[in-house]
XYZ file of C-alpha atoms in Angstrom:
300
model
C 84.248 102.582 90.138
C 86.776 99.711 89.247
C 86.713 97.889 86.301
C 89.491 95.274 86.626
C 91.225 93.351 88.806
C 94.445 95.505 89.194
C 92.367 98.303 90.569
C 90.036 96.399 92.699
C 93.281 94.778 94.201
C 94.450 97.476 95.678
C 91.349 99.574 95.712
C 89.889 97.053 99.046
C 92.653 99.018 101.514
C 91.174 102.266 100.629
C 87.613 100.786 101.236
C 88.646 99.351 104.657
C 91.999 100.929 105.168
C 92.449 98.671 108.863
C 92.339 95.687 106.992
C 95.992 96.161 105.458
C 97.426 96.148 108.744
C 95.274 93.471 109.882
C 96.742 91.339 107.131
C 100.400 92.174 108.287
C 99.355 90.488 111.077
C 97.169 87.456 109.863
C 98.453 87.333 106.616
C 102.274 88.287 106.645
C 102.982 87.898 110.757
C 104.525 91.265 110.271
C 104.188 93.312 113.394
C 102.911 96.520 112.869
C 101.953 98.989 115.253
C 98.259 99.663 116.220
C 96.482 102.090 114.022
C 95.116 104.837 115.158
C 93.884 106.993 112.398
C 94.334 106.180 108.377
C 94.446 109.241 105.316
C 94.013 107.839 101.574
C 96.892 110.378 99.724
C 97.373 111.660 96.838
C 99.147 108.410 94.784
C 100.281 111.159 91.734
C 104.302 110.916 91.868
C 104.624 112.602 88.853
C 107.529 115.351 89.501
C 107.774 118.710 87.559
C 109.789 117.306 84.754
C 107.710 115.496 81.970
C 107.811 112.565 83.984
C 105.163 110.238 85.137
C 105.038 108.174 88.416
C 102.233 107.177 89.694
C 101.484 103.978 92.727
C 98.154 102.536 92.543
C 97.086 103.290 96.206
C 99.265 105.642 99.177
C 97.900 105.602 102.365
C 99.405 107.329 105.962
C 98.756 105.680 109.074
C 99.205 107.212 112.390
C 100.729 104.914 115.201
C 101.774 105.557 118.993
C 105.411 104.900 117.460
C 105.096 107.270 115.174
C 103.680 107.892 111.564
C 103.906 104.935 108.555
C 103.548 105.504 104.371
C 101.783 102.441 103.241
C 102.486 101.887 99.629
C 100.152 99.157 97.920
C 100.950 98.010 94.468
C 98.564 95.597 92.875
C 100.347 93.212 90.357
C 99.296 90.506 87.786
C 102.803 89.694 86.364
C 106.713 89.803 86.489
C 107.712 93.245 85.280
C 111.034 93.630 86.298
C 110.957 97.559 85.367
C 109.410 97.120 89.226
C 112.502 96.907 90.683
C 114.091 100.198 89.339
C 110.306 101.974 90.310
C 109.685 101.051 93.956
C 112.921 101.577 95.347
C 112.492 105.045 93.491
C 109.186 105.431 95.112
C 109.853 104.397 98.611
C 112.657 106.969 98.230
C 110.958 109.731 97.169
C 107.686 109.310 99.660
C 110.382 109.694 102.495
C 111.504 112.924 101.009
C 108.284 114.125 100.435
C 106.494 113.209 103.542
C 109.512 112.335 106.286
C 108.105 108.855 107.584
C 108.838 105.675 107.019
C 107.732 104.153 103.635
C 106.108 100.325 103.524
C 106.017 98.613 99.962
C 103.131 96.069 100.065
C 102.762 93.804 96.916
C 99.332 91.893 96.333
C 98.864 89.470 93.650
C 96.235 87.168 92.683
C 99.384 84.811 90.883
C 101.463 82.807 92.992
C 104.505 82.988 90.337
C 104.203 86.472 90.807
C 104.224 86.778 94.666
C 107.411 84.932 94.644
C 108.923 87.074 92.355
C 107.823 90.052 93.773
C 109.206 88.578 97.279
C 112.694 88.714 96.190
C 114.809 91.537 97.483
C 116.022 94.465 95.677
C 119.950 95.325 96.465
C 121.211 98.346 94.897
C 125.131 99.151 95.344
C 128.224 97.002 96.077
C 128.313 93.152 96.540
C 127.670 92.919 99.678
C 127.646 96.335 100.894
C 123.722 97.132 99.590
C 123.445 100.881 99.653
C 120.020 100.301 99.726
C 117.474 97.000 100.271
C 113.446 97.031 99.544
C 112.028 93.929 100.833
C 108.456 94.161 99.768
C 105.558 92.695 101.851
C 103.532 90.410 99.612
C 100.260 89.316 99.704
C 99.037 86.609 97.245
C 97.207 83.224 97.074
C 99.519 81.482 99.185
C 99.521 83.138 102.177
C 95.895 84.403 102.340
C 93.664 82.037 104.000
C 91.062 80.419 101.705
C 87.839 81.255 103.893
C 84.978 79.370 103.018
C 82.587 79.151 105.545
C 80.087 81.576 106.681
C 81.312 82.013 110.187
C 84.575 82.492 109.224
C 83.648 85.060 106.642
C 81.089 86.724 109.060
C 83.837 87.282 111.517
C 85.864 89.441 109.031
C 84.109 90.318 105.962
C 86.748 92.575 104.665
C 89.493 89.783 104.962
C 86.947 87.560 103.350
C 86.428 89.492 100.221
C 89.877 90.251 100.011
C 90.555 86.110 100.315
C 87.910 85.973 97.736
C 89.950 88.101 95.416
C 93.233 86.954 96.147
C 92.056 83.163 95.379
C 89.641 84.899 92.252
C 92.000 83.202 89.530
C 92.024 79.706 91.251
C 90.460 76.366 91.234
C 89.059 77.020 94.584
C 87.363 80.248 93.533
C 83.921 78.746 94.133
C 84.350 77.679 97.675
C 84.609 81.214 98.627
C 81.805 82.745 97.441
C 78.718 81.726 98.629
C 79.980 81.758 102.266
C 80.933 85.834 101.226
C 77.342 86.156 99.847
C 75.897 85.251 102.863
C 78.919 87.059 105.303
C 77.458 90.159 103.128
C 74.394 90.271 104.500
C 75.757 91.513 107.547
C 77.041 94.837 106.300
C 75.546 97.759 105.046
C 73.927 97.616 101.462
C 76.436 100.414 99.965
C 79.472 98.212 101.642
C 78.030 95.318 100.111
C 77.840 96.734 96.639
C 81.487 97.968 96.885
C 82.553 94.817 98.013
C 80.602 93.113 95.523
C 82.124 94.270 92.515
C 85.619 93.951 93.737
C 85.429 90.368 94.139
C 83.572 90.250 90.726
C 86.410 92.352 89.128
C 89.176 89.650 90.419
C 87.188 86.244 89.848
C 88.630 84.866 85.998
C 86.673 81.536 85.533
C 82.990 82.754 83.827
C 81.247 79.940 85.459
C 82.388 81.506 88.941
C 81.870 85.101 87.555
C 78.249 83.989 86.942
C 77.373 82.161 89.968
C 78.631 85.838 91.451
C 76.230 87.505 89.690
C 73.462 85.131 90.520
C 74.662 85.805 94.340
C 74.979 89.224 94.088
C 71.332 89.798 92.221
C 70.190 87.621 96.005
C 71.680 90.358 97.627
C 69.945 93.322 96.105
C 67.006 91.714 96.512
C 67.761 91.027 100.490
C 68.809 94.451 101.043
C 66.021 95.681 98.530
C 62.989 93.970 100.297
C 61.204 95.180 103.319
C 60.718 91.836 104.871
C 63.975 90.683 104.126
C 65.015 93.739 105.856
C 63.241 93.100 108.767
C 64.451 90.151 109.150
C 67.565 91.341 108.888
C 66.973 94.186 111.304
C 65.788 91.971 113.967
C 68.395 88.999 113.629
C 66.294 86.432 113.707
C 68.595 83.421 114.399
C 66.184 80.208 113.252
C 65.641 82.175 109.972
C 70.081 82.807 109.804
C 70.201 79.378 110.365
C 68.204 78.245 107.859
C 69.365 80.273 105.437
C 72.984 79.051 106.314
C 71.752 75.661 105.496
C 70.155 76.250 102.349
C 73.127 77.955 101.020
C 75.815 75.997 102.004
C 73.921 73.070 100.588
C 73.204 74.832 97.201
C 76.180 75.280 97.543
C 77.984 71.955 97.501
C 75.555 71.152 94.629
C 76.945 74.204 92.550
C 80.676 73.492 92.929
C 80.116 69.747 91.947
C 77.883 71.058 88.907
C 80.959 73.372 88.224
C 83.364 70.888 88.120
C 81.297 68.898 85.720
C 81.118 66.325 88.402
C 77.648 64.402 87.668
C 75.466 64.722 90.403
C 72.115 62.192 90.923
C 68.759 62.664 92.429
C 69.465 60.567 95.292
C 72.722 62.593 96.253
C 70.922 65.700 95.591
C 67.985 64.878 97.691
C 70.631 63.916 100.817
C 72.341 67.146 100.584
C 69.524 69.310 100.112
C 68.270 67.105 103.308
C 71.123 67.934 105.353
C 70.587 69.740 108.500
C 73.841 69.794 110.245
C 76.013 73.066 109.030
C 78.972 71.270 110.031
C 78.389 68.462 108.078
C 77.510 70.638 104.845
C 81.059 72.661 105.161
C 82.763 69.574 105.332
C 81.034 67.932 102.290
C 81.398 71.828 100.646
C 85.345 70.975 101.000
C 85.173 67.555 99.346
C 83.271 68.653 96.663
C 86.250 70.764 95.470
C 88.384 67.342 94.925
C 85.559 64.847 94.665
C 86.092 62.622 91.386
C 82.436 61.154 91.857
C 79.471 62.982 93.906
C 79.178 59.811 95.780
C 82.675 60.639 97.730
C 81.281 63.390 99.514
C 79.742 61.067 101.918
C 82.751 58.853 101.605
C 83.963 59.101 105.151
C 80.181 59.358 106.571
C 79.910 55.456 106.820
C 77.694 56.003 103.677
């Protein structure tokens, strides 16, 4: 299973290979034709001589206009040994396999995603005998997604906002939202998906408050009731739950920030019983210089 960031970065397309192309087209507005079958490959590009090559995930994806090579490289820095290596590989996967090679780039650094964005021009000035323009996908063009509906909607995209954003200041926002978007899938998808985002989030205090989430999840898919519950889809008891988290919370990214929080603004949250209300006091936490200001704009 992965163990770091780098492979859990790429690792999410193989997981749910239609959300790659899905990004192209919320993430990237790259068209893309529509998918209509997906093969993890072999991502050895190691050649007879002594030689290693190797991308971190291939995939082939079968389209009415014909067959694509999507080529996912997770990456946490500059390494500008990257730009001999992908134009290599992109050349070599059309040799091999006769159909159009994709680079995609995804980064949890935005530094990097703008480095990685830049084209690579190999031949005469201006006369390129060859161009790779990679596709990259980083914290600035994935869309922070933190509330539950939003995440419920796409879980997939969710996580992979969750690990995109893992190294951030807004980590926190994300992931209770996710926990409770989770609960929709299976338990084995929600283990998977699980320890990718734990694999990408860098701040210990979020990495713990994962955990915590995580060892709610177990226990929802674990327990018979819970599953019952879930089974039937009761909606007062979604609701309520919806509540309850998003209010905990509000309380947890304040507590996070080391923003000091007092019984009576404690008690108001906790009180809260408009979801609405709760996301948008979620969001102010993130900035909030006193707990007070979440109600700032309330007429409170």
């Amino acid at each position: 299973m992965v163990s770091s960031s780098h492979e859990a970065l790429h690792w999410v397309f193989q997981k749910d290979p239609a959300l790659l192309t899905r990004a192209f087209q919320s993430v990237l507005h790259v068209p893309f034709p529509e998918p209509r079958d997906f093969a993890v490959l072999n991502a050895d590009l190691t050649e007879i001589e002594p030689v290693e090559r190797r991308v971190d995930t291939l995939m082939r994806v079968e389209t009415d206009e014909g067959p694509y090579l999507l080529v996912v490289e997770a990456q946490g820095k500059k390494d500008e040994k990257k730009r001999g290596s992908w134009p290599y590989y992109l050349s070599y996967l059309y040799e091999k396999y006769r159909c159009e090679p994709v680079l995609v780039v995804i980064t949890q650094n935005s530094a990097t995603a703008r480095w990685a964005a830049q084209p690579i021009r190999r031949g005469l000035p201006g006369w390129d005998s060859m161009t790779v323009r990679p596709l990259v996908i980083g914290p600035d063009n994935v869309p922070l997604i933190a509330g539950e509906r939003e995440a419920e909607r796409d879980v997939p995209l969710a996580v992979l906002s969750a690990m995109t954003h893992g190294r951030g200041a807004k980590a926190a926002a994300i992931l209770e939202p996710l926990a409770f978007a989770l609960r929709t899938v299976d338990g084995e998808s929600a283990a998977v998906f699980g320890q990718l985002v734990e694999s990408c989030l860098g701040d210990p205090v979020a990495k713990e408050i994962w955990r915590d989430l995580m060892s709610e999840i177990r226990y929802f898919f674990n327990n018979p009731v819970a599953e019952k519950v879930r089974e039937e889809g009761r909606v007062e008891g979604r609701e309520e739950g919806r509540l309850e988290d998003r209010a905990e919370m509000t309380l947890r990214i304040l507590e996070w920030r080391a923003v000091p929080v007092s019984a009576v603004v404690r008690e108001r949250v906790l009180a809260c019983s408009d979801l609405d209300q709760l996301e948008d006091w979620a969001q102010r936490a993130l900035t909030a210089e006193r707990a007070e200001d979440l109600f700032a704009v309330d007429g409170a």
